[in-house]
Amino acid sequence: MENEGKARQQAGSFAADNSKMPEGLIENFTSGYMEKLFYFCLKKTGNPTEAEDLASDIALNIIAALRAKTVPEHFSAWVWRIARNRYSRWADAKRRRQQSVAGVDINDCEEFLPAFPQGQHRAVEEMLVHGEELSLLRRELAFIVADYRQLIVAFYLEDTKAKDIAAALCVPIGTVLSKLSRARKILKEGMSMAREFGTRSYQPEEVDFASSGSQPSGLPWSAVGRKIPKNILLEASNNPSTIQELSVELGIAAPYIEEEVDLLVWATLLKKMGDKYVTDFFILSKECQQEIYAMQRENAAQREKMIEAVAADSLADVRALGIAGEHISDNTIRWWLMVYCIDYYIKNLRGYKVDFPYTRTNGEDWGFIGYEKVSLPENLVMGHCGSGDSARAMFWTYQFNDYGMWQNPKILGDFSSVMLLADVLKNKRKPQELSDAEKDIWRTLDGEVAHVGADGFAVADILVISRGNLKKVEQILTGHPLYAKAMENMQAAFDATVEILKKYNTPLLNEQFMYCASMKILDIRMMLVHGAVESGALEVPEETVRGKVGMWLEVSD
């Protein structure tokens, strides 16, 4: 399945059920348990921030186990067992922290501080003059990177000898002593600082996303469903940042940031550059979006009038192809025809390329783009979702994120339902003569996208278009006298979009530049819809939730 928009999807085919495979279980977990997990943690902690951190910890442990090919027999019971165990560990750790912070002085610390090797300065011991400085030490341990933090804890707090640490890490003892020296210096510098957390530590920002391409693993959406990863990506967007810098900006201890960053790197959304991390896809700033919107809106009225005229002049010829039954209104056809027209024209633009330029490490080819939260004069989100088998039949729907028309029909994403609908309509099979298994599937379609006619045969309540007829529709649209002028208008908008994006571009993302411009030009589709509704060329259906506008079944000839 593919996305365009805040959950927008563009094309995809679904293979056999993989819900029992690790990838399927990960998708099942992220889509079905994350919200429940948060409220479980909120009930246990009574604190939204602690609940989010605890839920993140539990989720990462579950995903790590699934990625390691763990396939539990009873999935739900397994999830909640891990949740309870991680909560118990969290609660014990919190209790120990509270006990250790209260009333600590330097004498309490001595037993944790072994004698330093000959010739070394007793830097840490000197810093621990009283309990307040012990708290500062703990604070800095929360921000220091894993390599140094583990050495400090092992050597100073767990009383592990340097030679034993070296043996465990399979490195020379000189390396351990050198890193310990460097770690003490970092701690001393940090403890002398007045830490100022970034605004994201108390006011996390939101970001919208759009994607395209095939996403059977659930990525990238499964990696960006919470505030922490979103704000890591926002902070690292065109701003290479270390773990410590991310930790301070978000006000979250480094061990938790490290796990989140590892997940985002694995998901190919962050790229590591030395000891820094940078977002590996475009996140358009508010200013960039506002500038593009103002430009695209300049000639929108002229563009809308031309598309309205093309659709009006073509409607009779398109209906004559037999793509819709008599019970389907002209208005329903126009909703599909106008959007398909501008969509098809966009695909013919010079430079347009919505295919992502490279393959992900897991073999998938999806693209991704982010948008800082911004207030624009209109909602420009439109979905284009599909499921099925591209060789035989595909169910498609446009989703209009306005007028209450963001539709998610049950057939969407259900391979078996698409195949049965195509078979029943194409081969004129009566629903009452289907097998018991087929009847179970039919019941999800009946009243949703089709119904049984008086003669007992299935009747489609959506457009049904063969590949041959779709080509004829496209020939009608490109053969219209206004085609060249409409293309000139849209090409100018596309070229101007490219020029604006160049001002905000980062060299790291040069490969993704035209992909980003191609995704952004899609905003003119919803501008068209708004203009057509305002002019009366399109009428908003009375039943927006159960309406069938924008849906069609594409079948092989």
PDB file of C-alpha atoms in Angstrom, residues 289-540:
ATOM      1  CA  GLN A 289       5.296  25.732   2.682  1.00  0.00           C
ATOM      2  CA  GLN A 290       3.762  29.198   2.905  1.00  0.00           C
ATOM      3  CA  GLU A 291       5.839  30.446  -0.017  1.00  0.00           C
ATOM      4  CA  ILE A 292       4.928  27.447  -2.198  1.00  0.00           C
ATOM      5  CA  TYR A 293       1.247  27.748  -1.286  1.00  0.00           C
ATOM      6  CA  ALA A 294       1.089  31.443  -2.212  1.00  0.00           C
ATOM      7  CA  MET A 295       2.755  30.737  -5.555  1.00  0.00           C
ATOM      8  CA  GLN A 296       0.563  27.717  -6.433  1.00  0.00           C
ATOM      9  CA  ARG A 297      -2.565  29.661  -5.516  1.00  0.00           C
ATOM     10  CA  GLU A 298      -1.742  32.576  -7.879  1.00  0.00           C
ATOM     11  CA  ASN A 299      -3.024  30.909 -11.064  1.00  0.00           C
ATOM     12  CA  ALA A 300      -5.239  28.291  -9.396  1.00  0.00           C
ATOM     13  CA  ALA A 301      -8.523  29.896 -10.515  1.00  0.00           C
ATOM     14  CA  GLN A 302      -7.476  29.792 -14.176  1.00  0.00           C
ATOM     15  CA  ARG A 303      -6.328  26.198 -13.786  1.00  0.00           C
ATOM     16  CA  GLU A 304      -9.567  25.149 -12.078  1.00  0.00           C
ATOM     17  CA  LYS A 305     -11.762  26.648 -14.801  1.00  0.00           C
ATOM     18  CA  MET A 306      -9.851  24.757 -17.489  1.00  0.00           C
ATOM     19  CA  ILE A 307     -10.108  21.405 -15.667  1.00  0.00           C
ATOM     20  CA  GLU A 308     -13.817  22.005 -14.992  1.00  0.00           C
ATOM     21  CA  ALA A 309     -14.340  22.643 -18.733  1.00  0.00           C
ATOM     22  CA  VAL A 310     -12.369  19.526 -19.731  1.00  0.00           C
ATOM     23  CA  ALA A 311     -14.430  17.369 -17.344  1.00  0.00           C
ATOM     24  CA  ALA A 312     -17.746  18.891 -18.437  1.00  0.00           C
ATOM     25  CA  ASP A 313     -16.971  18.402 -22.141  1.00  0.00           C
ATOM     26  CA  SER A 314     -15.709  14.837 -21.587  1.00  0.00           C
ATOM     27  CA  LEU A 315     -18.386  13.524 -19.215  1.00  0.00           C
ATOM     28  CA  ALA A 316     -20.757  12.117 -21.849  1.00  0.00           C
ATOM     29  CA  ASP A 317     -17.959  10.353 -23.751  1.00  0.00           C
ATOM     30  CA  VAL A 318     -16.553   8.898 -20.533  1.00  0.00           C
ATOM     31  CA  ARG A 319     -19.965   7.625 -19.362  1.00  0.00           C
ATOM     32  CA  ALA A 320     -20.522   6.116 -22.809  1.00  0.00           C
ATOM     33  CA  LEU A 321     -17.581   3.781 -22.133  1.00  0.00           C
ATOM     34  CA  GLY A 322     -19.813   1.939 -19.663  1.00  0.00           C
ATOM     35  CA  ILE A 323     -17.725   2.664 -16.581  1.00  0.00           C
ATOM     36  CA  ALA A 324     -20.770   3.348 -14.370  1.00  0.00           C
ATOM     37  CA  GLY A 325     -24.282   1.968 -14.008  1.00  0.00           C
ATOM     38  CA  GLU A 326     -27.314   4.161 -14.590  1.00  0.00           C
ATOM     39  CA  HIS A 327     -27.867   4.428 -10.826  1.00  0.00           C
ATOM     40  CA  ILE A 328     -24.521   6.229 -10.455  1.00  0.00           C
ATOM     41  CA  SER A 329     -24.945  10.004 -10.806  1.00  0.00           C
ATOM     42  CA  ASP A 330     -23.045  12.338 -13.088  1.00  0.00           C
ATOM     43  CA  ASN A 331     -21.835  14.144  -9.963  1.00  0.00           C
ATOM     44  CA  THR A 332     -20.186  10.939  -8.713  1.00  0.00           C
ATOM     45  CA  ILE A 333     -18.452  10.495 -12.067  1.00  0.00           C
ATOM     46  CA  ARG A 334     -17.319  14.139 -12.064  1.00  0.00           C
ATOM     47  CA  TRP A 335     -15.696  13.766  -8.618  1.00  0.00           C
ATOM     48  CA  TRP A 336     -13.540  10.995 -10.054  1.00  0.00           C
ATOM     49  CA  LEU A 337     -13.060  12.482 -13.520  1.00  0.00           C
ATOM     50  CA  MET A 338     -11.889  15.945 -12.433  1.00  0.00           C
ATOM     51  CA  VAL A 339      -9.333  14.623  -9.962  1.00  0.00           C
ATOM     52  CA  TYR A 340      -8.165  11.880 -12.330  1.00  0.00           C
ATOM     53  CA  CYS A 341      -7.796  14.528 -15.048  1.00  0.00           C
ATOM     54  CA  ILE A 342      -5.510  16.813 -13.035  1.00  0.00           C
ATOM     55  CA  ASP A 343      -3.688  13.769 -11.615  1.00  0.00           C
ATOM     56  CA  TYR A 344      -2.996  12.483 -15.126  1.00  0.00           C
ATOM     57  CA  TYR A 345      -1.924  15.916 -16.352  1.00  0.00           C
ATOM     58  CA  ILE A 346       0.481  16.216 -13.382  1.00  0.00           C
ATOM     59  CA  LYS A 347       2.107  12.908 -14.320  1.00  0.00           C
ATOM     60  CA  ASN A 348       2.854  14.331 -17.768  1.00  0.00           C
ATOM     61  CA  LEU A 349       4.747  17.322 -16.355  1.00  0.00           C
ATOM     62  CA  ARG A 350       8.366  17.726 -17.401  1.00  0.00           C
ATOM     63  CA  GLY A 351      10.551  16.751 -14.420  1.00  0.00           C
ATOM     64  CA  TYR A 352       7.770  15.090 -12.429  1.00  0.00           C
ATOM     65  CA  LYS A 353       8.981  11.909 -10.755  1.00  0.00           C
ATOM     66  CA  VAL A 354       7.204  10.589  -7.692  1.00  0.00           C
ATOM     67  CA  ASP A 355       9.209   7.323  -7.684  1.00  0.00           C
ATOM     68  CA  PHE A 356      11.797   7.479  -4.901  1.00  0.00           C
ATOM     69  CA  PRO A 357      15.382   7.615  -6.262  1.00  0.00           C
ATOM     70  CA  TYR A 358      16.831   4.673  -4.320  1.00  0.00           C
ATOM     71  CA  THR A 359      15.917   1.411  -2.580  1.00  0.00           C
ATOM     72  CA  ARG A 360      15.806   1.150   1.206  1.00  0.00           C
ATOM     73  CA  THR A 361      18.081  -1.252   3.084  1.00  0.00           C
ATOM     74  CA  ASN A 362      15.150  -3.625   3.635  1.00  0.00           C
ATOM     75  CA  GLY A 363      14.481  -3.757  -0.125  1.00  0.00           C
ATOM     76  CA  GLU A 364      11.476  -1.409  -0.126  1.00  0.00           C
ATOM     77  CA  ASP A 365      11.251   1.639  -2.375  1.00  0.00           C
ATOM     78  CA  TRP A 366       9.009   4.048  -0.496  1.00  0.00           C
ATOM     79  CA  GLY A 367       9.642   7.767  -0.384  1.00  0.00           C
ATOM     80  CA  PHE A 368       8.995  10.060   2.562  1.00  0.00           C
ATOM     81  CA  ILE A 369       8.578  13.777   3.137  1.00  0.00           C
ATOM     82  CA  GLY A 370       7.756  15.831   6.236  1.00  0.00           C
ATOM     83  CA  TYR A 371       5.948  19.099   6.840  1.00  0.00           C
ATOM     84  CA  GLU A 372       6.330  21.330   9.863  1.00  0.00           C
ATOM     85  CA  LYS A 373       2.961  22.232  11.340  1.00  0.00           C
ATOM     86  CA  VAL A 374       1.721  25.344   9.583  1.00  0.00           C
ATOM     87  CA  SER A 375      -1.577  27.161   9.286  1.00  0.00           C
ATOM     88  CA  LEU A 376      -2.582  27.539   5.624  1.00  0.00           C
ATOM     89  CA  PRO A 377      -5.845  29.037   4.329  1.00  0.00           C
ATOM     90  CA  GLU A 378      -7.086  25.623   3.163  1.00  0.00           C
ATOM     91  CA  ASN A 379      -6.613  21.915   3.806  1.00  0.00           C
ATOM     92  CA  LEU A 380      -4.553  20.484   0.933  1.00  0.00           C
ATOM     93  CA  VAL A 381      -4.329  16.841   2.019  1.00  0.00           C
ATOM     94  CA  MET A 382      -5.649  14.288  -0.462  1.00  0.00           C
ATOM     95  CA  GLY A 383      -5.125  10.548  -0.273  1.00  0.00           C
ATOM     96  CA  HIS A 384      -4.803   8.177  -3.225  1.00  0.00           C
ATOM     97  CA  CYS A 385      -4.915   4.611  -1.940  1.00  0.00           C
ATOM     98  CA  GLY A 386      -4.947   1.296  -3.706  1.00  0.00           C
ATOM     99  CA  SER A 387      -4.899  -2.439  -3.067  1.00  0.00           C
ATOM    100  CA  GLY A 388      -5.100  -5.604  -5.118  1.00  0.00           C
ATOM    101  CA  ASP A 389      -3.065  -7.230  -7.862  1.00  0.00           C
ATOM    102  CA  SER A 390      -1.771  -4.912 -10.592  1.00  0.00           C
ATOM    103  CA  ALA A 391      -1.942  -7.740 -13.149  1.00  0.00           C
ATOM    104  CA  ARG A 392      -5.611  -8.580 -12.513  1.00  0.00           C
ATOM    105  CA  ALA A 393      -7.544  -5.979 -10.528  1.00  0.00           C
ATOM    106  CA  MET A 394      -6.899  -2.954  -8.319  1.00  0.00           C
ATOM    107  CA  PHE A 395      -9.296  -1.089  -6.065  1.00  0.00           C
ATOM    108  CA  TRP A 396      -8.496   2.625  -5.903  1.00  0.00           C
ATOM    109  CA  THR A 397      -9.921   5.554  -3.998  1.00  0.00           C
ATOM    110  CA  TYR A 398      -9.199   9.236  -3.702  1.00  0.00           C
ATOM    111  CA  GLN A 399      -9.565  10.486  -0.142  1.00  0.00           C
ATOM    112  CA  PHE A 400     -10.567  14.096   0.371  1.00  0.00           C
ATOM    113  CA  ASN A 401      -9.438  15.450   3.728  1.00  0.00           C
ATOM    114  CA  ASP A 402     -12.280  17.956   3.787  1.00  0.00           C
ATOM    115  CA  TYR A 403     -16.078  17.905   3.747  1.00  0.00           C
ATOM    116  CA  GLY A 404     -15.929  14.826   6.016  1.00  0.00           C
ATOM    117  CA  MET A 405     -14.895  12.694   3.026  1.00  0.00           C
ATOM    118  CA  TRP A 406     -11.716  10.961   4.189  1.00  0.00           C
ATOM    119  CA  GLN A 407     -13.014   7.485   3.408  1.00  0.00           C
ATOM    120  CA  ASN A 408     -11.441   4.191   4.436  1.00  0.00           C
ATOM    121  CA  PRO A 409     -13.680   1.483   2.939  1.00  0.00           C
ATOM    122  CA  LYS A 410     -13.246  -2.037   4.312  1.00  0.00           C
ATOM    123  CA  ILE A 411     -12.108  -3.277   0.910  1.00  0.00           C
ATOM    124  CA  LEU A 412      -9.055  -1.026   1.065  1.00  0.00           C
ATOM    125  CA  GLY A 413      -6.063  -3.161   1.908  1.00  0.00           C
ATOM    126  CA  ASP A 414      -8.021  -6.435   1.667  1.00  0.00           C
ATOM    127  CA  PHE A 415      -6.570  -8.416  -1.235  1.00  0.00           C
ATOM    128  CA  SER A 416      -9.209 -11.180  -1.092  1.00  0.00           C
ATOM    129  CA  SER A 417     -12.097  -8.692  -1.220  1.00  0.00           C
ATOM    130  CA  VAL A 418     -10.677  -6.929  -4.278  1.00  0.00           C
ATOM    131  CA  MET A 419     -10.151 -10.201  -6.115  1.00  0.00           C
ATOM    132  CA  LEU A 420     -13.648 -11.503  -5.289  1.00  0.00           C
ATOM    133  CA  LEU A 421     -15.332  -8.229  -6.321  1.00  0.00           C
ATOM    134  CA  ALA A 422     -13.504  -8.268  -9.657  1.00  0.00           C
ATOM    135  CA  ASP A 423     -14.348 -11.954 -10.228  1.00  0.00           C
ATOM    136  CA  VAL A 424     -18.060 -11.594  -9.375  1.00  0.00           C
ATOM    137  CA  LEU A 425     -18.504  -8.526 -11.616  1.00  0.00           C
ATOM    138  CA  LYS A 426     -16.359  -9.656 -14.528  1.00  0.00           C
ATOM    139  CA  ASN A 427     -17.637 -13.243 -14.690  1.00  0.00           C
ATOM    140  CA  LYS A 428     -21.249 -12.364 -13.775  1.00  0.00           C
ATOM    141  CA  ARG A 429     -21.457 -14.661 -10.751  1.00  0.00           C
ATOM    142  CA  LYS A 430     -24.477 -14.514  -8.453  1.00  0.00           C
ATOM    143  CA  PRO A 431     -23.563 -13.858  -4.801  1.00  0.00           C
ATOM    144  CA  GLN A 432     -26.011 -16.513  -3.588  1.00  0.00           C
ATOM    145  CA  GLU A 433     -24.096 -19.132  -5.618  1.00  0.00           C
ATOM    146  CA  LEU A 434     -20.718 -18.348  -4.053  1.00  0.00           C
ATOM    147  CA  SER A 435     -18.920 -20.794  -1.768  1.00  0.00           C
ATOM    148  CA  ASP A 436     -19.327 -20.345   1.992  1.00  0.00           C
ATOM    149  CA  ALA A 437     -15.864 -18.770   2.256  1.00  0.00           C
ATOM    150  CA  GLU A 438     -16.661 -16.403  -0.632  1.00  0.00           C
ATOM    151  CA  LYS A 439     -20.000 -15.468   0.944  1.00  0.00           C
ATOM    152  CA  ASP A 440     -18.164 -14.382   4.098  1.00  0.00           C
ATOM    153  CA  ILE A 441     -16.066 -12.024   1.989  1.00  0.00           C
ATOM    154  CA  TRP A 442     -19.061 -10.843  -0.037  1.00  0.00           C
ATOM    155  CA  ARG A 443     -20.844  -9.749   3.140  1.00  0.00           C
ATOM    156  CA  THR A 444     -18.066  -7.165   3.689  1.00  0.00           C
ATOM    157  CA  LEU A 445     -18.643  -5.829   0.148  1.00  0.00           C
ATOM    158  CA  ASP A 446     -22.446  -5.847   0.061  1.00  0.00           C
ATOM    159  CA  GLY A 447     -23.666  -2.315   0.739  1.00  0.00           C
ATOM    160  CA  GLU A 448     -20.104  -1.035   0.811  1.00  0.00           C
ATOM    161  CA  VAL A 449     -19.094  -0.988  -2.879  1.00  0.00           C
ATOM    162  CA  ALA A 450     -21.745  -3.223  -4.476  1.00  0.00           C
ATOM    163  CA  HIS A 451     -25.195  -4.740  -3.966  1.00  0.00           C
ATOM    164  CA  VAL A 452     -27.333  -7.590  -5.311  1.00  0.00           C
ATOM    165  CA  GLY A 453     -29.684  -6.558  -8.129  1.00  0.00           C
ATOM    166  CA  ALA A 454     -33.247  -7.753  -8.729  1.00  0.00           C
ATOM    167  CA  ASP A 455     -31.922 -10.455 -11.076  1.00  0.00           C
ATOM    168  CA  GLY A 456     -29.621 -11.883  -8.390  1.00  0.00           C
ATOM    169  CA  PHE A 457     -26.415 -10.609  -9.979  1.00  0.00           C
ATOM    170  CA  ALA A 458     -23.952  -8.255  -8.291  1.00  0.00           C
ATOM    171  CA  VAL A 459     -24.199  -4.567  -9.188  1.00  0.00           C
ATOM    172  CA  ALA A 460     -21.213  -2.241  -8.619  1.00  0.00           C
ATOM    173  CA  ASP A 461     -21.873   0.968  -6.706  1.00  0.00           C
ATOM    174  CA  ILE A 462     -18.508   2.344  -7.749  1.00  0.00           C
ATOM    175  CA  LEU A 463     -16.944   2.944 -11.144  1.00  0.00           C
ATOM    176  CA  VAL A 464     -15.589  -0.176 -12.876  1.00  0.00           C
ATOM    177  CA  ILE A 465     -12.992   0.633 -15.526  1.00  0.00           C
ATOM    178  CA  SER A 466     -11.071  -1.809 -17.708  1.00  0.00           C
ATOM    179  CA  ARG A 467      -7.450  -1.054 -18.596  1.00  0.00           C
ATOM    180  CA  GLY A 468      -8.489  -0.461 -22.187  1.00  0.00           C
ATOM    181  CA  ASN A 469     -11.208   1.989 -21.209  1.00  0.00           C
ATOM    182  CA  LEU A 470      -8.832   3.800 -18.864  1.00  0.00           C
ATOM    183  CA  LYS A 471      -6.530   4.405 -21.833  1.00  0.00           C
ATOM    184  CA  LYS A 472      -9.508   5.778 -23.761  1.00  0.00           C
ATOM    185  CA  VAL A 473     -10.349   8.131 -20.871  1.00  0.00           C
ATOM    186  CA  GLU A 474      -6.764   9.407 -20.916  1.00  0.00           C
ATOM    187  CA  GLN A 475      -6.949   9.933 -24.689  1.00  0.00           C
ATOM    188  CA  ILE A 476     -10.142  11.947 -24.231  1.00  0.00           C
ATOM    189  CA  LEU A 477      -8.483  14.126 -21.574  1.00  0.00           C
ATOM    190  CA  THR A 478      -5.275  14.774 -23.521  1.00  0.00           C
ATOM    191  CA  GLY A 479      -7.197  15.322 -26.753  1.00  0.00           C
ATOM    192  CA  HIS A 480      -9.206  18.231 -25.351  1.00  0.00           C
ATOM    193  CA  PRO A 481      -8.412  21.673 -26.865  1.00  0.00           C
ATOM    194  CA  LEU A 482      -7.545  23.046 -23.404  1.00  0.00           C
ATOM    195  CA  TYR A 483      -4.969  20.337 -22.661  1.00  0.00           C
ATOM    196  CA  ALA A 484      -1.924  22.309 -23.860  1.00  0.00           C
ATOM    197  CA  LYS A 485      -2.948  25.483 -22.023  1.00  0.00           C
ATOM    198  CA  ALA A 486      -3.687  23.577 -18.801  1.00  0.00           C
ATOM    199  CA  MET A 487      -0.304  21.861 -19.032  1.00  0.00           C
ATOM    200  CA  GLU A 488       1.405  25.220 -19.526  1.00  0.00           C
ATOM    201  CA  ASN A 489      -0.260  26.521 -16.352  1.00  0.00           C
ATOM    202  CA  MET A 490       0.727  23.469 -14.301  1.00  0.00           C
ATOM    203  CA  GLN A 491       4.263  23.305 -15.698  1.00  0.00           C
ATOM    204  CA  ALA A 492       4.803  26.904 -14.597  1.00  0.00           C
ATOM    205  CA  ALA A 493       3.559  26.013 -11.096  1.00  0.00           C
ATOM    206  CA  PHE A 494       5.829  22.950 -10.982  1.00  0.00           C
ATOM    207  CA  ASP A 495       8.904  24.884 -12.159  1.00  0.00           C
ATOM    208  CA  ALA A 496       8.234  27.634  -9.605  1.00  0.00           C
ATOM    209  CA  THR A 497       7.868  24.984  -6.878  1.00  0.00           C
ATOM    210  CA  VAL A 498      11.304  23.660  -7.847  1.00  0.00           C
ATOM    211  CA  GLU A 499      12.843  27.136  -7.624  1.00  0.00           C
ATOM    212  CA  ILE A 500      11.379  27.787  -4.168  1.00  0.00           C
ATOM    213  CA  LEU A 501      12.594  24.415  -2.876  1.00  0.00           C
ATOM    214  CA  LYS A 502      16.114  25.198  -4.105  1.00  0.00           C
ATOM    215  CA  LYS A 503      16.251  28.039  -1.589  1.00  0.00           C
ATOM    216  CA  TYR A 504      15.613  25.611   1.269  1.00  0.00           C
ATOM    217  CA  ASN A 505      17.577  22.644  -0.116  1.00  0.00           C
ATOM    218  CA  THR A 506      20.446  20.885   1.662  1.00  0.00           C
ATOM    219  CA  PRO A 507      23.190  19.198  -0.439  1.00  0.00           C
ATOM    220  CA  LEU A 508      22.794  15.986   1.565  1.00  0.00           C
ATOM    221  CA  LEU A 509      19.340  15.520   0.029  1.00  0.00           C
ATOM    222  CA  ASN A 510      20.158  16.414  -3.591  1.00  0.00           C
ATOM    223  CA  GLU A 511      19.031  12.990  -4.814  1.00  0.00           C
ATOM    224  CA  GLN A 512      15.587  13.540  -3.294  1.00  0.00           C
ATOM    225  CA  PHE A 513      15.093  17.054  -4.628  1.00  0.00           C
ATOM    226  CA  MET A 514      12.875  16.352  -7.655  1.00  0.00           C
ATOM    227  CA  TYR A 515      10.949  13.743  -5.670  1.00  0.00           C
ATOM    228  CA  CYS A 516      10.147  16.416  -3.091  1.00  0.00           C
ATOM    229  CA  ALA A 517       9.016  18.889  -5.778  1.00  0.00           C
ATOM    230  CA  SER A 518       6.850  16.185  -7.375  1.00  0.00           C
ATOM    231  CA  MET A 519       5.145  15.407  -4.073  1.00  0.00           C
ATOM    232  CA  LYS A 520       4.526  19.102  -3.375  1.00  0.00           C
ATOM    233  CA  ILE A 521       2.875  19.838  -6.742  1.00  0.00           C
ATOM    234  CA  LEU A 522       0.144  17.356  -5.763  1.00  0.00           C
ATOM    235  CA  ASP A 523      -1.315  20.078  -3.511  1.00  0.00           C
ATOM    236  CA  ILE A 524      -2.958  21.659  -6.572  1.00  0.00           C
ATOM    237  CA  ARG A 525      -5.405  18.719  -6.687  1.00  0.00           C
ATOM    238  CA  MET A 526      -7.178  19.758  -3.487  1.00  0.00           C
ATOM    239  CA  MET A 527      -7.102  23.378  -4.628  1.00  0.00           C
ATOM    240  CA  LEU A 528      -9.033  22.200  -7.700  1.00  0.00           C
ATOM    241  CA  VAL A 529     -11.604  20.379  -5.545  1.00  0.00           C
ATOM    242  CA  HIS A 530     -12.184  23.436  -3.355  1.00  0.00           C
ATOM    243  CA  GLY A 531     -12.631  25.654  -6.415  1.00  0.00           C
ATOM    244  CA  ALA A 532     -15.004  23.198  -8.100  1.00  0.00           C
ATOM    245  CA  VAL A 533     -17.179  22.871  -4.985  1.00  0.00           C
ATOM    246  CA  GLU A 534     -17.293  26.645  -4.629  1.00  0.00           C
ATOM    247  CA  SER A 535     -18.276  27.107  -8.300  1.00  0.00           C
ATOM    248  CA  GLY A 536     -20.883  24.319  -8.169  1.00  0.00           C
ATOM    249  CA  ALA A 537     -19.062  22.072 -10.642  1.00  0.00           C
ATOM    250  CA  LEU A 538     -18.898  19.487  -7.842  1.00  0.00           C
ATOM    251  CA  GLU A 539     -21.596  18.851  -5.253  1.00  0.00           C
ATOM    252  CA  VAL A 540     -20.663  17.443  -1.850  1.00  0.00           C
TER     253      VAL A 540
END
